Amino acid sequence: MTDSVQIGGDAVLTPRTEALRARLRLVAMALVPVVGALVLSGLVLLALGVNPLAYYSYVVERGLLSPYGVQATLTRMAPLLLIASGLIVAFRAGIWNLGGDGQFLLSAVVVAALAPLLIHVLPDWATLVVCLVVGAAVGAAWSVLPALLKAYQGVNEIITTLMMTFLGVSFANVLVKLAFRDPATTVPQTRTLAVADRLPRLFDTTISSGLLIGLAAIILVHLVMTRTAFGLKLRIVGANPRAAIHAGLPVPALTVAVFAISAALSGLGGAVEILGVQGNVRADWNPAYSLTVVPLVFLARFNGFASIAFVFLFSVLSIGGESAARRTGVPNFFTLVVVAILLVMLGITEYLDQRRRAAGK
């Protein structure tokens, strides 16, 4: 079978070849920013007097090759996958929910305060289930105001969700230092959930079973968004809200639903982080996972399975980067520099691709 046919002297690609080229373009659009970010980050390391090959080798050794590092990497993935699944729902529906950090942290603080109290009155499994549900509910509740303003007043959700993130982070710190503070400690923090009462480990390792929750969530979100009528409605709203209104879709209700689902998944990520790893929340703790996951979801083109791969890559970089930073004298936040460069490279790649497609028309 040929890959092109001849029409009027011009070669026309077959649908099969067109589909293959489209897939290759998507792969290139995902890999080029990653490779470019690693190269540019290496140049930054050179400017700092650090051997980039040594830095990256330490990253791979710690985050991917050592048994403890792999377990830490897989555990780190759990909240990131839940946040990514929430972002996929929002972005596919054309909604910019950038309030994930506030939803995540506020849910984490509430769960951290609630779990040590419930463990004395409920069975372990019931405590974990209740706290997971409460975490999701707190995240969803924190999105109500931006959802209503977007759905019924048309207020830009980027502004409102970022404002709610600022408020959520500040409110969470107030709760830790005042209402939920453990009186038995000198450093402001919530009471600590004992390791034995947290989410079970997998296969006699240190890997939290929260990883399974994260994998299940992102796969379910992918299937719902690509294989169900509800997902189709959300994609129509995201592609063309006016057309969705003319088609009779309840756009305001769907908008509120998207906010609730997206924020609930971010809140669930906060609950999983506390119940699976941290056990408590200290004052001023904010891992800022949500804004970090945004470029990973874009690189994956809102595909759940591809997002798993990029979250794994970032987790390796994050866990391995901590060890590499200590060995090479680079600041711990250099991983965020790599992510920032990745964002720039993603924007440049998108711009060049749009120009190429416009020139080809």
Tab-separated table of C-alpha atoms in Angstrom, residues 240-249 251-252:
chain	number	residue	atom	x	y	z
A	240	ASN	CA	-17.050	26.804	21.472
A	241	PRO	CA	-19.255	28.014	24.359
A	242	ARG	CA	-21.614	29.887	22.009
A	243	ALA	CA	-22.160	26.780	19.917
A	244	ALA	CA	-22.769	24.826	23.126
A	245	ILE	CA	-25.483	27.297	24.144
A	246	HIS	CA	-27.138	27.070	20.719
A	247	ALA	CA	-26.994	23.290	20.999
A	248	GLY	CA	-29.048	23.501	24.188
A	249	LEU	CA	-26.311	22.505	26.611
A	251	VAL	CA	-23.344	25.776	30.017
A	252	PRO	CA	-23.564	27.469	33.476
